[in-house]
Amino acid sequence: MPADTIQVPAYAMRVVDALEEAGFEAWVVGGFVRDALLGGEGHDVDVTTSAPWQSTAEVLRRAGIEVHETGTKHGTVTAVVGGLPVETTTYRVEGAYSDRRHPDEVRFVTDAREDLARRDFTVNAMAYHPQRGLLDPFGGQEDLAAGVIRAVGDPRRRFDEDALRVLRAVRFACRLGFRIEGGTEAALAESAGGLRAVAQERIGQELDGILASGRVSWALRREIDVMAEALPELAPMRGFDQRSPYHAYDVLEHTARVCAGVEELCGGDAPRALRWAALLHDVAKPATFSVDDGGRGHFFGHPEEGARVAGSAMGRLAVERGCVREAQALIRLHDLPISGSVRSVRRMMSKLEEACPGRGEALSLALVRLKRADALGKAPAYRGYAVELDGVERTLRAEIARGSVMSIGDLKVTGADVMRERGIEAGPGVGMVLRGLLSAVLADELPNTREALLAELRY
Ligand code: ATP
Ligand code: MG
C-alpha cells in the first residue's frame, strides 16, 4: 500500500498534533506504520518525538490528555486518549548492552533518523507523519514489498547487543510470512547462543508469538538453531530416527507436520494450548526411546513423560498456568486409542474434564484435531486412522449437542436422590454411589436419564 494512504487514527493524531503545536517534532512509528503499509489495521500506535519526556507530559496534560509516566527512564510516557493508549517516547539511542539484554543507558537525541537506526528490522524502522510523509532511511518499504526481514545495520552486532532480536526476527518472519535476508539469517545462527542470557519470560512471550502466527512449522524447519536455543527441549528431536514402520520422518519433521496440521484443521486459528501441545507432544520421544529384539523403536511412556517435560518448560517460560495444564492434558492423552463408540468418546471427555474442569468439551475437540494431525504426520501406510477420527468427531459432536456427561455434576440425579433412594446419610458414601453411576453412564451401560438412574438406585 502506498504511504500516502496511511490513516493515522484521530485519537493518536491528537498526541502528534499537540506536540507539534508546542514546537516539537512527532511521528507515528514502528509496528503501526509497518502494519498500515501492509494494509492491516488495529495495531496500537506508538509515537516518537523530539520532546523530552517531561515536556511531552506537560504539553499533553495541558491539551487535556491523560498521561502516565510508564517508562521515563527510557523516555516513555503513555498518553491515553478516549481510553486508547499511545506510547510516546523521546528520540533515543541505546548505549552498550553489557548483559546482552538491557541497554546500560539510553541517550536522548534530536534526530528522528538516529532513533530509527536503533530499531531492530528495516520494516520496524519507519516513521510517518501525514504532512511530511514516510521517513524510511533503511529501505523498510522496499523490504515490506519484497517480504524480507532485514536487520538495521550490521546484523551480527545488532544481535550481539540484544539476543532477543534473534527470536524477534523469527517471530516477524512467521507472523508476516516473510523470509529472512541472507546476511541477517546467517547472523541468527551465529548469535542464537546469546538467547541463554535472555530472561525466560521474554523468550516465552516470543515463542507464544511464533505459535500464534500459525507458522511455527516454518520456524522448526528453517530456524531450528534459534528455536532450540530458545527451547532446548527441542534440540534432541532433530535428526532423531524413530526406527519404526509408523514413521517416515524424524521427530522434528513429524512435529513440524503436526504443528502445520492442527493449523489446517483449525483454519489457521488453533487454540493456544493445542499449539503448544502440537509443538511438544513428542518432546519425550528421544528420552524414552528403546529398541526391541527385532530392531524396532518404541517410546513407552512418552506421552506421560512429555506432559511432564512440557509442564516444566512452559512453567519456566512463564506461560499462563491454565494453558500449561491444558497442553499437558492434551499431550498426556495424544496416544490414547479412541474409537467412534459413545463409550470411548465419553471416556476421553471425562478424562479431559477431570484434568481441566469446565474444559472437557473444548479440549476433546482439540484432542481429536491433535490426533488427526498426528496420524497424518506418520508414514503414508499408517495415516488411515485420520479417517476413523471422523467417526470420533461425529460422536463427540452428538454428545455435546445432547448434553455431555463428563462428571457427576452432569448426571440427571443428585446426591439428594441417592440419599433418599438408598436411605443413606450425607457423607463419602453418596459420592461413591454417584461415581458408580457415572462410570456406568460413561461405559454406555446406562443412559443418563432420570428414570434410568432412579431405577438403578432402587434396584
Ligand atoms: P508487535 O505488533 O509485535 O507489537 P511492534 O513492531 O509494535 O510489533 P514492539 O515489540 O511492540 O513491536 O516494539 C515496538 C517497536 O520498537 C518495534 O517496531 C521496533 O521498532 C522497536 N523495538 C522493539 N523491541 C526492540 C528490540 N529488542 N531491539 C530493537 N528495536 C526494538
Ligand atoms: Mg507493539
XYZ file of C-alpha atoms in Angstrom, residues 25 27 29 48-50 91-92 109-119 125 127 132 135 137-138:
25
model
C 8.545 17.147 16.159
C 5.976 10.892 14.238
C 6.490 4.878 14.337
C 8.380 9.086 18.711
C 9.171 12.724 19.436
C 11.943 15.263 19.853
C 14.115 10.103 20.250
C 16.843 7.994 21.748
C 18.954 12.541 20.614
C 17.464 15.225 18.415
C 17.236 13.466 15.056
C 14.420 11.030 14.320
C 16.741 9.156 11.961
C 19.045 8.271 14.810
C 16.082 6.876 16.698
C 15.110 4.742 13.713
C 18.674 3.422 13.451
C 18.454 1.783 16.899
C 15.389 -0.249 15.875
C 12.271 1.281 11.424
C 8.136 6.717 10.847
C 5.796 15.007 5.965
C 10.602 8.562 6.905
C 16.096 5.666 5.820
C 16.761 1.896 5.685
